[in-house]
Coordinates of C-alpha atoms and ligand atoms in Angstrom, one line a residue:
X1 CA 147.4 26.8 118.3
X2 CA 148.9 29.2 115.7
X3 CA 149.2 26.7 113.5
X4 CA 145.8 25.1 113.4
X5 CA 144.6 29.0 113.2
X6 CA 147.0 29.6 110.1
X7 CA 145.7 26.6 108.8
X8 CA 142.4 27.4 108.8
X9 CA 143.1 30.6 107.6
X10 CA 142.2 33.1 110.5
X11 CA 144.2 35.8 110.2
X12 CA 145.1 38.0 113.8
X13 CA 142.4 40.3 112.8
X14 CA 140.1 39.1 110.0
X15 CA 137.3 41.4 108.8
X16 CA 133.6 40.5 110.1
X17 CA 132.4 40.6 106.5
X18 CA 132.3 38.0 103.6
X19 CA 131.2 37.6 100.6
X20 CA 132.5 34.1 99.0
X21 CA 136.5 34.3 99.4
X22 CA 136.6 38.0 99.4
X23 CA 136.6 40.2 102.4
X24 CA 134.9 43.8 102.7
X25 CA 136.9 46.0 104.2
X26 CA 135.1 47.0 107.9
X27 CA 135.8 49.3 110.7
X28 CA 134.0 48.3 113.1
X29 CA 135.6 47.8 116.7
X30 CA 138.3 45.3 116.9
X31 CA 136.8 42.0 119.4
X32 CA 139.3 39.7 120.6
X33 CA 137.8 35.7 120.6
X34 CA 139.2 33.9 123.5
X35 CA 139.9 30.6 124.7
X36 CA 137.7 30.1 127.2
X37 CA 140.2 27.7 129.2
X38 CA 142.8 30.1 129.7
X39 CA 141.2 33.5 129.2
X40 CA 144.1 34.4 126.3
X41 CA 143.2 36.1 123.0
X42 CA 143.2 33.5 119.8
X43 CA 142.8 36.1 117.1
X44 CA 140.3 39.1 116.6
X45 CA 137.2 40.8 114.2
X46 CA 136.9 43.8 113.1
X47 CA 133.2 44.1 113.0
X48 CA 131.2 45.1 110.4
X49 CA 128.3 47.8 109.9
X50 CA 125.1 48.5 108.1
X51 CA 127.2 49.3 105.0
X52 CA 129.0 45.7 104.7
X53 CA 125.6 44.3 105.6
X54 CA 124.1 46.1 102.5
X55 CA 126.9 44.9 100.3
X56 CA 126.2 41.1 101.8
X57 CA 122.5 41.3 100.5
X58 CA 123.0 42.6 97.2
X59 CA 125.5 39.7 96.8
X60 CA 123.8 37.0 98.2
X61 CA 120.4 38.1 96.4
X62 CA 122.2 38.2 92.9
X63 CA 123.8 34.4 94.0
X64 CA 119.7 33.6 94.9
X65 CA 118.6 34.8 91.3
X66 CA 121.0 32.6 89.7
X67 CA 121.5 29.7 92.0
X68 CA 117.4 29.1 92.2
X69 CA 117.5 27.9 88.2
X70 CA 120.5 25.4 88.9
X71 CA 118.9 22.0 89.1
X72 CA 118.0 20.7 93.1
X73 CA 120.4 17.5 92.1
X74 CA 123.0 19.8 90.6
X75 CA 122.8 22.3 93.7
X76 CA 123.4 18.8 95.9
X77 CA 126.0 18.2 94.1
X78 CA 127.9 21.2 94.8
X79 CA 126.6 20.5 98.5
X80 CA 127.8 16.9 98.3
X81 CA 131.7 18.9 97.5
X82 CA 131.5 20.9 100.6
X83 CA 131.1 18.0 102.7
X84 CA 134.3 16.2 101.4
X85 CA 135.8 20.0 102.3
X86 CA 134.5 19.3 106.2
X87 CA 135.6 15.3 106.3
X88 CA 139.5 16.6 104.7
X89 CA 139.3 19.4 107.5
X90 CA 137.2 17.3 110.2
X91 CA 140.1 17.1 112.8
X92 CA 141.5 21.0 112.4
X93 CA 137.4 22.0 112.7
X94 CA 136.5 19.9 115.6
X95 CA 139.8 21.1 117.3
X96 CA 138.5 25.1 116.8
X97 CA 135.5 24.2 118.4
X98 CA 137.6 22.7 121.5
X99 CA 140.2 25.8 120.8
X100 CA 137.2 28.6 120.9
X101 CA 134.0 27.0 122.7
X102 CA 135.6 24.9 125.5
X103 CA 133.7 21.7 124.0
X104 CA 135.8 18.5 124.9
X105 CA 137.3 17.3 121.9
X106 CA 135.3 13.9 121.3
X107 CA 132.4 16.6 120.9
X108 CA 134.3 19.4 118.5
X109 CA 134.7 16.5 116.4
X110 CA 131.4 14.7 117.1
X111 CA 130.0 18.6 116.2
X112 CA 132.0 18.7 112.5
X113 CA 130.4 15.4 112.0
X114 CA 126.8 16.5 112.5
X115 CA 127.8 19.0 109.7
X116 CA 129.2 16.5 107.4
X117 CA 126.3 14.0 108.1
X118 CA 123.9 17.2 107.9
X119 CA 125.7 17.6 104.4
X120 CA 125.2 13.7 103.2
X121 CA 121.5 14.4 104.5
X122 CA 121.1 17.5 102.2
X123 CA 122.4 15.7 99.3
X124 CA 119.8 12.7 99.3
X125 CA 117.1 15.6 100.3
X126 CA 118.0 17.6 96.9
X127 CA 116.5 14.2 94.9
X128 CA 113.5 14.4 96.9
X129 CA 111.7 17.8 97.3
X130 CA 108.9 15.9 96.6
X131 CA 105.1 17.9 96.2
X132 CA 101.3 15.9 96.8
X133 CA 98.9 16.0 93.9
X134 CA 95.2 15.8 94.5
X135 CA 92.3 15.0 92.5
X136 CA 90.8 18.2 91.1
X137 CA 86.7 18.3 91.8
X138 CA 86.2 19.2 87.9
X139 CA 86.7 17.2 84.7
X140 CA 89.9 17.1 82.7
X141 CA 91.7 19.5 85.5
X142 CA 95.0 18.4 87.6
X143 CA 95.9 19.3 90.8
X144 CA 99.5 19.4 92.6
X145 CA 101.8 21.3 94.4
X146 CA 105.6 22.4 94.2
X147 CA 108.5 23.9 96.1
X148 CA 110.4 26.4 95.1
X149 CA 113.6 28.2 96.4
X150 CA 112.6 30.6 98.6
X151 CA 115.3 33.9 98.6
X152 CA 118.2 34.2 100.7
X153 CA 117.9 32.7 104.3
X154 CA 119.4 34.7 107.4
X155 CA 121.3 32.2 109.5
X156 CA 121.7 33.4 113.4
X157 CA 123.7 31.2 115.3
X158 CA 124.4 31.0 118.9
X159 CA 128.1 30.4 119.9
X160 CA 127.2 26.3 121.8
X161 CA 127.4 25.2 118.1
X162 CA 129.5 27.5 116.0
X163 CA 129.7 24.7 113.6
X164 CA 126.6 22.3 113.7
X165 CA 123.5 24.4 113.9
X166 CA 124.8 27.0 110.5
X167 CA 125.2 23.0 108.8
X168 CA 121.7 22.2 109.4
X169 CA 120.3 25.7 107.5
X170 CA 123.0 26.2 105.3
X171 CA 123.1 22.2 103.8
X172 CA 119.1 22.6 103.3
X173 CA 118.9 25.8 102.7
X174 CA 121.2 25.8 99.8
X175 CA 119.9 22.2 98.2
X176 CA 116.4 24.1 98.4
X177 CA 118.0 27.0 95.9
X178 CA 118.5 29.2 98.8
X179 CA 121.6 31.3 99.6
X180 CA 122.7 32.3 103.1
X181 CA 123.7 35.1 105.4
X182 CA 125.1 34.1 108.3
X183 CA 125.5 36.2 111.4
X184 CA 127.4 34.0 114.0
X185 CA 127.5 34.6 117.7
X186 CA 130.7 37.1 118.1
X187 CA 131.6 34.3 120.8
X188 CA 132.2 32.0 118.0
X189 CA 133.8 34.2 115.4
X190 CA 136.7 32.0 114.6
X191 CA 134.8 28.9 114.1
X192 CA 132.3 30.7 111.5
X193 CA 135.4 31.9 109.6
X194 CA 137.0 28.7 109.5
X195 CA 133.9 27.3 107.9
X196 CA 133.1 30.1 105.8
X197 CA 136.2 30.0 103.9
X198 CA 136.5 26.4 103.8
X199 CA 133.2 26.5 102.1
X200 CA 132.5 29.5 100.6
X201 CA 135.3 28.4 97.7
X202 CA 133.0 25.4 96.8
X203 CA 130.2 27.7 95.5
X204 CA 132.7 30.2 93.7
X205 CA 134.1 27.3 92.1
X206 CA 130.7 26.2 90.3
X207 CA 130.2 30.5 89.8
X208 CA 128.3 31.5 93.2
X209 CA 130.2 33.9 95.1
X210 CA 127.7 35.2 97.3
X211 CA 126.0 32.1 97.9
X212 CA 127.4 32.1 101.1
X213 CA 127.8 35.2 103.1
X214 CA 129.1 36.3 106.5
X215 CA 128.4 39.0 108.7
X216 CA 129.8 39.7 112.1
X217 CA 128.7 42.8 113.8
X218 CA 126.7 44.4 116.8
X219 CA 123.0 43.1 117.3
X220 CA 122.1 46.6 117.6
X221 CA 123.0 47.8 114.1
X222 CA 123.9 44.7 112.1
X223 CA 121.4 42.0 113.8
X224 CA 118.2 44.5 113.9
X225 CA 118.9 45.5 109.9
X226 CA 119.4 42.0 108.7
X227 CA 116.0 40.7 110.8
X228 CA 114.2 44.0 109.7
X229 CA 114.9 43.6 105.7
X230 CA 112.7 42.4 103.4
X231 CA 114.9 41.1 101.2
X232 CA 115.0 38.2 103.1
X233 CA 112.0 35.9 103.1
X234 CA 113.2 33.9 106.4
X235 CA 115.3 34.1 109.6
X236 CA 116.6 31.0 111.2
X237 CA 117.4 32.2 114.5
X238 CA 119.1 29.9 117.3
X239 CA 119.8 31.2 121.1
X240 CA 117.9 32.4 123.6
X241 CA 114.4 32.9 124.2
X242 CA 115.3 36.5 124.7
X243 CA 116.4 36.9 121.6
X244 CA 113.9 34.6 119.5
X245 CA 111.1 36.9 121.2
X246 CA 112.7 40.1 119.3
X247 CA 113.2 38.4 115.9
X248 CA 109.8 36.8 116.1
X249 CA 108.0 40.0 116.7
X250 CA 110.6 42.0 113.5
X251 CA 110.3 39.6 111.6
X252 CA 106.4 38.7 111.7
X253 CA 106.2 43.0 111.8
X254 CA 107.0 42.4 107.9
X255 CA 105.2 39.4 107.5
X256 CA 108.0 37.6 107.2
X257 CA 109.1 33.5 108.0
X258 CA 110.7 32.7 111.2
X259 CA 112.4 29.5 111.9
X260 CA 113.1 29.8 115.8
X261 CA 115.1 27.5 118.4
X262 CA 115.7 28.4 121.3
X263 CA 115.9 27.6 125.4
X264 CA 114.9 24.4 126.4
X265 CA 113.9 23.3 130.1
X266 CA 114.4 19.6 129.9
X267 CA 113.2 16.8 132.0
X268 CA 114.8 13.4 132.6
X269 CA 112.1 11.6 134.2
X270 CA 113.9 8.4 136.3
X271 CA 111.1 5.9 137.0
X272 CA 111.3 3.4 140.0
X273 CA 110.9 0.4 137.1
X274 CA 113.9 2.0 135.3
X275 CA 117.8 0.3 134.1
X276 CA 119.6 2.5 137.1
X277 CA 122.7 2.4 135.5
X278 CA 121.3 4.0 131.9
X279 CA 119.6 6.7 133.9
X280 CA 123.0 7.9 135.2
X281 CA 124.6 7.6 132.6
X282 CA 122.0 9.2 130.6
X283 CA 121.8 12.6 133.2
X284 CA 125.2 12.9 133.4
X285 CA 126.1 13.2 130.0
X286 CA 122.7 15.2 129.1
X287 CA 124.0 17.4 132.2
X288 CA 127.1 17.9 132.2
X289 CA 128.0 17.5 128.8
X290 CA 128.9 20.1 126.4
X291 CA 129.4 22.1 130.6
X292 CA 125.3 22.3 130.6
X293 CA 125.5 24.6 127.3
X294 CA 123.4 22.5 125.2
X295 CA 119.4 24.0 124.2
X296 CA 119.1 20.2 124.8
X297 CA 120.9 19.9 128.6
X298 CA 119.0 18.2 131.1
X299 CA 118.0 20.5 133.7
X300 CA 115.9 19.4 135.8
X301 CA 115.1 15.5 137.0
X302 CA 112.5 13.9 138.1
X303 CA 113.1 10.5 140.7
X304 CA 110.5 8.2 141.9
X305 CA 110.4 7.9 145.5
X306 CA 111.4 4.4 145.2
X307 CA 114.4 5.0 144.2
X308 CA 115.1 8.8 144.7
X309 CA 117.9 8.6 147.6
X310 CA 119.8 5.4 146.6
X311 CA 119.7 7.2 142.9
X312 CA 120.8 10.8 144.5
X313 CA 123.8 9.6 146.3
X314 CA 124.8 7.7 143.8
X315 CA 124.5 10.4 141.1
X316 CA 126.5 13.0 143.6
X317 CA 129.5 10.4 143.7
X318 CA 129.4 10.0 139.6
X319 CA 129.6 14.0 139.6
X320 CA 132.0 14.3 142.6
X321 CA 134.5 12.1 140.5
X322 CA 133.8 14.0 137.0
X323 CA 137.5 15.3 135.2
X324 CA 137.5 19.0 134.9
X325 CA 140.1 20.6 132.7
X326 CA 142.0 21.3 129.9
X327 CA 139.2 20.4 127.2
X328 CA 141.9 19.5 124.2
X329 CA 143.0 16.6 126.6
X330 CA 141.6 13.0 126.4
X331 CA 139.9 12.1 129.4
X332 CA 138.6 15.5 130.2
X333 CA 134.6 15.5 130.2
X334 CA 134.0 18.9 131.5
X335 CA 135.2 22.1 130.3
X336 CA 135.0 25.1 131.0
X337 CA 131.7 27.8 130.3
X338 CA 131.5 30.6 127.4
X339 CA 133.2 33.6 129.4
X340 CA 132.8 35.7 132.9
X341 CA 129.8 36.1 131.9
X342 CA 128.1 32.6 131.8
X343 CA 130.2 31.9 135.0
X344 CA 128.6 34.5 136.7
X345 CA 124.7 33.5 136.1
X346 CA 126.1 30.6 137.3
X347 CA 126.6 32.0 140.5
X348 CA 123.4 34.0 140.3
X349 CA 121.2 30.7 139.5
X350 CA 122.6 29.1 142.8
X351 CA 122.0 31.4 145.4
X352 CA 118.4 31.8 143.7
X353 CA 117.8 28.3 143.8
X354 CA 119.4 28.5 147.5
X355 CA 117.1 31.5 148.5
X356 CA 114.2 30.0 147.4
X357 CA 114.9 26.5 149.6
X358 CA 117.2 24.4 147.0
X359 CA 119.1 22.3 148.9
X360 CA 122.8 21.8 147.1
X361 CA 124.0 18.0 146.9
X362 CA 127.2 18.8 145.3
X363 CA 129.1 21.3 143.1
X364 CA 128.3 25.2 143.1
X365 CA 132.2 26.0 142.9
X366 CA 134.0 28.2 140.8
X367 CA 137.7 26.6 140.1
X368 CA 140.0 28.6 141.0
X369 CA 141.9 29.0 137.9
X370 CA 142.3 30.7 134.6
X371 CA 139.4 30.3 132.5
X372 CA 135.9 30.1 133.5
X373 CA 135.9 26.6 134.9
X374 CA 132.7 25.6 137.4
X375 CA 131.7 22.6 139.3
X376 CA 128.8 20.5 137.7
X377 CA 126.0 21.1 140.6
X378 CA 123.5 18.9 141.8
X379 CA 120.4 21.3 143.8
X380 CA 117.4 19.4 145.5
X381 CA 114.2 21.5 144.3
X382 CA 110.9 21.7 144.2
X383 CA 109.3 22.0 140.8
X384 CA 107.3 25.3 142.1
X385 CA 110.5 26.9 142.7
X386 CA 111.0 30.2 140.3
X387 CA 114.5 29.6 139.3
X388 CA 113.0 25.6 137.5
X389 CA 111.3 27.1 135.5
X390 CA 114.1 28.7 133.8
X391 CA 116.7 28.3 131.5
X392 CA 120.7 28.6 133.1
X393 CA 123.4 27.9 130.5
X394 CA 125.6 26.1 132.9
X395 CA 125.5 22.6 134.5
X396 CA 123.0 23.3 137.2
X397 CA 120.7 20.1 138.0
X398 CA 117.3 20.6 139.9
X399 CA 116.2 17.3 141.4
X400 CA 112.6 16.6 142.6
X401 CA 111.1 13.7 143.6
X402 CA 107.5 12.4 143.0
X403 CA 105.5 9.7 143.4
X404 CA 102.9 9.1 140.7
X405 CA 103.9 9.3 137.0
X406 CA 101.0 11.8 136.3
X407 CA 103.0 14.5 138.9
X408 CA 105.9 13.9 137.0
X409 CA 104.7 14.5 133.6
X410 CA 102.6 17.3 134.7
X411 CA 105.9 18.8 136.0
X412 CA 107.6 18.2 132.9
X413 CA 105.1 20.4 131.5
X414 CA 104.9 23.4 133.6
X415 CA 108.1 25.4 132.3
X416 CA 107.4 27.8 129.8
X417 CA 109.9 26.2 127.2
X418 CA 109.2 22.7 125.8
X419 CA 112.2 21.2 123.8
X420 CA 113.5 17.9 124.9
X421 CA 112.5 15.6 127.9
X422 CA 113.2 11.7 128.7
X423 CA 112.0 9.2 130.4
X424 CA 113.7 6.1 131.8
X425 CA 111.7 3.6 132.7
X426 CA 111.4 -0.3 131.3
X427 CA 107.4 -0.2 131.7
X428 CA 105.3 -0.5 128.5
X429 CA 102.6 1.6 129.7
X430 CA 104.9 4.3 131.1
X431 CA 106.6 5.1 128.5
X432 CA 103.4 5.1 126.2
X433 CA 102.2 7.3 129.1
X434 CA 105.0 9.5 128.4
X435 CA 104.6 9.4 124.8
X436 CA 100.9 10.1 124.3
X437 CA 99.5 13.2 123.0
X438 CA 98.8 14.0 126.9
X439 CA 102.1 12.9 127.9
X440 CA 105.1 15.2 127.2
X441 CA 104.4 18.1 125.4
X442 CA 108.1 19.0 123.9
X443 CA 109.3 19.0 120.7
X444 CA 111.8 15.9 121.3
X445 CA 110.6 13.3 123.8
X446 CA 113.2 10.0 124.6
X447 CA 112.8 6.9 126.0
X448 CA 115.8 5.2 127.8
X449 CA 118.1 7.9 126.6
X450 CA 118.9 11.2 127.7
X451 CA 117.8 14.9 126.4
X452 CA 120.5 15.7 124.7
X453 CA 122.3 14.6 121.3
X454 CA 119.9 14.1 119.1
X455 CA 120.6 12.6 115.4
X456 CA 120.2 14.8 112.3
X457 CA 117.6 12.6 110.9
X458 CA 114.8 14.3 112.7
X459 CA 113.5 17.1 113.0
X460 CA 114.9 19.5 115.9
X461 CA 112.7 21.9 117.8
X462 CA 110.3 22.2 120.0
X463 CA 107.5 24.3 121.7
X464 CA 106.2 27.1 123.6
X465 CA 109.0 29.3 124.5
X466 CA 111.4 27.4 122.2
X467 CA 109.7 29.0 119.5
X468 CA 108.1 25.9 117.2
X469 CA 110.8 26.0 114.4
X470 CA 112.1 22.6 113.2
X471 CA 115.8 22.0 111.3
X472 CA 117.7 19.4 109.9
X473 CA 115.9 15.9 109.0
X474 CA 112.7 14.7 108.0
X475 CA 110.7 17.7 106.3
X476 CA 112.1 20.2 107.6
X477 CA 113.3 21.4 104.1
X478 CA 109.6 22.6 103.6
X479 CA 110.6 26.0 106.0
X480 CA 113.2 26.6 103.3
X481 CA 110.7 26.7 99.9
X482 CA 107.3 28.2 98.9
X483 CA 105.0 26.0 98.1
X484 CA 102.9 26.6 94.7
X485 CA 99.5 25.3 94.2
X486 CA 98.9 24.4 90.4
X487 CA 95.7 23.5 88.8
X488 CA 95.9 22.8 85.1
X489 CA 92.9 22.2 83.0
X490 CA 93.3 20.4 79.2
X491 CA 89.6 20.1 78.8
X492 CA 87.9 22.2 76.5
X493 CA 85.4 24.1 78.7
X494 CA 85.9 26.1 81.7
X495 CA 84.1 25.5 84.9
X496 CA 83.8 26.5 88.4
X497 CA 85.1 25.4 91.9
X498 CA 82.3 24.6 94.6
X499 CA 79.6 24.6 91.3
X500 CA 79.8 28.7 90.6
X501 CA 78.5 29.5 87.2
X502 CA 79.7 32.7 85.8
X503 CA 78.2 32.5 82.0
X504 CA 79.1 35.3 80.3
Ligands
LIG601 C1 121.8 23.3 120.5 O1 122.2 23.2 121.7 O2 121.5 24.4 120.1 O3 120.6 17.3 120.3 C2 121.6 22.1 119.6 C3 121.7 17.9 120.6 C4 122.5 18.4 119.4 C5 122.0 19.8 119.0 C6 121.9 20.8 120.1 N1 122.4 17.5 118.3 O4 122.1 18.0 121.7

């Protein structure tokens, strides 16, 4: 463990403010990061304060001025070199993510790999920044539009993917002519300082110190000033709806850009024409993966009657024979939760769901053992029941059971977030059901696979209380430019839009 931290270059206390390879001196408190398996100290922070955060956005508006003139191909070069960085470090990374976040270790890895894919991805994108052109309405006059960098972007992340969800800003952000302030989750320290100086040295290397920044510090001081200064054109936020509600209402107080994405609901819906054995394979791992601490976990699922009891039992057994442990070990495929904390609304969410008439099938344990270890739990439910229609991080599964597709999609619906959903089911017209602009209303709707672990190719978000924002593939760049209008006339005379004459 000392080792891989060396390696990485995490210091026992390493200051909680960047800019490029160079550290500001903080003094801040001192916040140990722990491994959430064994409750031990890895290494600590010393925070930073409103005076580091100042320093940040002078530097990483200087890197902005600079880096926005560098040709988008050029900048994906340079973006194209920090993904080599990630693939050469790819095993230490995923390893910190198993080390600080409890992930198993097929996902720390599988999470570098989303970066360095989110990094291939950026590069193509940085070729194609592509605008429309229209016809103009008057003779001899051209219409189109552009992109153009944008300013620097603040980057919160939320500690679930300490390494993932800063790749799918920072990669587009940067190939847009962006740079980026990154405020990671304290609960993830390590992992954004193992990235940030892996990375930061690519951008000094081509002359852009403060492209990328990093700032750890307390939401009250360090959060509120970066979301309140307009400096900063956008702020990708990630984490809960709690949270997204405050920088939504700062940031669109300044008329700023928000790109928001946070708590998901989701649905697996298990139809009684559906391949059984995808189904449970699909809820378990979009249940219990990741320990239920994905935006994407399934929460809640929905059986036909048809098939609800056979499924049920069968679903408890899968569960009931689930390794717990030691996430660094093969075989493992739960881990443990964040901290005391998450192990404790945990607890809460069960005897809600049990006070309000859930029934538990299996699970609602805590290990007893160092580390904040639980048992993936199973709840019977009924979709009107308070506690469904919200968002636990922890691997707490509502089942319901209906027995027309319309109840099930209509209960898909009613939660007030709306990221991912599923359904299973080998009917043509159920899954078109499913998939029609009356069907599932989320941001991310599956067939035949579960909620959770989405590719990079699309674009991630979804609605309502998730907060609308969409990252990493398809056009998602466009949150990280302005767009320009340009009309250019090489006639000789002048005239109006909509048939105005103005003679003078
Ligand atoms: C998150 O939990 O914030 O689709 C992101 C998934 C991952 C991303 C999850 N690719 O589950």
């Amino acid at each position: 463990m000392k080792d891989l931290l060396a390696r990485l270059g995490i210091d026992e206390i390493s200051s909680g403010a960047w800019i490029g390879s160079r550290a500001l001196p903080t003094s801040g408190a001192v916040v140990g990061c722990a491994d959430p398996s064994t409750g031990q100290t890895l290494a600590s922070v010393r925070l930073a304060g409103p005076e580091q955060l100042e320093e940040v956005i002078r530097a990483s508006q200087q890197a902005f001025e600079a880096w926005r003139s560098v040709p988008a191909p050029k900048r994906g070069e340079v973006v194209r070199q920090m993904g080599e960085v990630l693939r050469a470090h790819k095993d230490d990374l995923g390893r910190l993510v198993t080390l600080e976040v409890g992930k198993v270790l097929s996902e720390g890895l599988g999470e570098v790999q989303e970066s360095i894919d989110m990094a291939d991805l950026a590069v193509g994108m940085s070729r194609q920044l592509y605008g429309l052109s229209m016809h103009s309405e008057r003779a001899s006059h051209r219409m189109y539009e552009q992109w153009h960098p944008l300013g620097p972007v603040g980057v919160i992340t939320a500690f679930n993917f300490p390494n993932a969800v800063w790749a799918w800003n920072t990669m587009v952000a940067l190939i847009s002519g962006d740079s980026v302030i990154w405020k990671p989750s304290i609960k993830a320290s390590l992992n954004a300082l193992a990235m940030h100086r892996l990375l930061a040295p690519v951008a000094e290397a081509h002359g852009f110190p403060g492209l990328l920044t990093l700032i750890m510090g307390a939401d009250a001081d360090v959060g509120e000033a970066l979301i309140h200064d307009r400096r900063i054109p956008l702020i990708s936020a990630t984490g809960s709806t709690r949270m997204g509600r405050r920088v939504g209402q700062v940031v669109a107080g300044r008329l700023g850009r928000c790109l928001l994405e946070l708590g998901g609901n989701n649905a697996i819906i298990v139809h009684k024409d559906a391949d059984l054995e995808l189904a449970l394979r699909g809820i378990a791992f979009g249940a219990v993966g990741t320990a239920g601490q994905r935006c994407t976990s399934t929460r809640r699922v929905m059986l036909h009657r048809d098939i609800a009891e056979g499924f049920l039992d069968r679903l408890v057994a899968l569960y009931e024979r689930l390794p717990i442990g030691d996430p660094s070990l093969p075989g493992t495929l739960v881990g443990p939760l964040i901290d005391a904390l998450a192990v404790e609304q945990y607890r809460e969410a069960i005897e809600q769901a049990r006070a309000q008439g859930g029934q538990v099938l299996t699970g609602a344990e805590v290990l007893d053992r160092p580390g904040f270890f639980v048992r993936p739990t199973i709840i019977r439910a009924r979709p009107d029941m308070p506690i469904c229609r919200e968002e636990t991080f922890a691997p707490i599964l509502y089942a319901m059971v209906f027995d027309e597709l319309e109840q099930a999609i209509a209960w898909n619906n009613d939660v007030p977030q709306g990221l991912s959903s599923s359904i299973f089911t080998d009917g043509f017209r159920a899954a078109e059901r499913f998939l029609s602009a009356t069907g599932s209303d989320c941001g991310i709707a599956n067939v035949n696979i579960g909620t959770s672990g989405a590719e990079i190719g699309g674009a991630f978000g979804g609605e309502k209380e998730t907060g609308g924002g969409r990252e990493a593939g398809s056009d998602s760049w466009k949150a990280y430019m302005r767009r320009q209008t340009c009309t250019l006339n090489w006639g000789t005379d002048l005239p109006l839009a909509q048939g105005v004459s103005f003679d003078v």
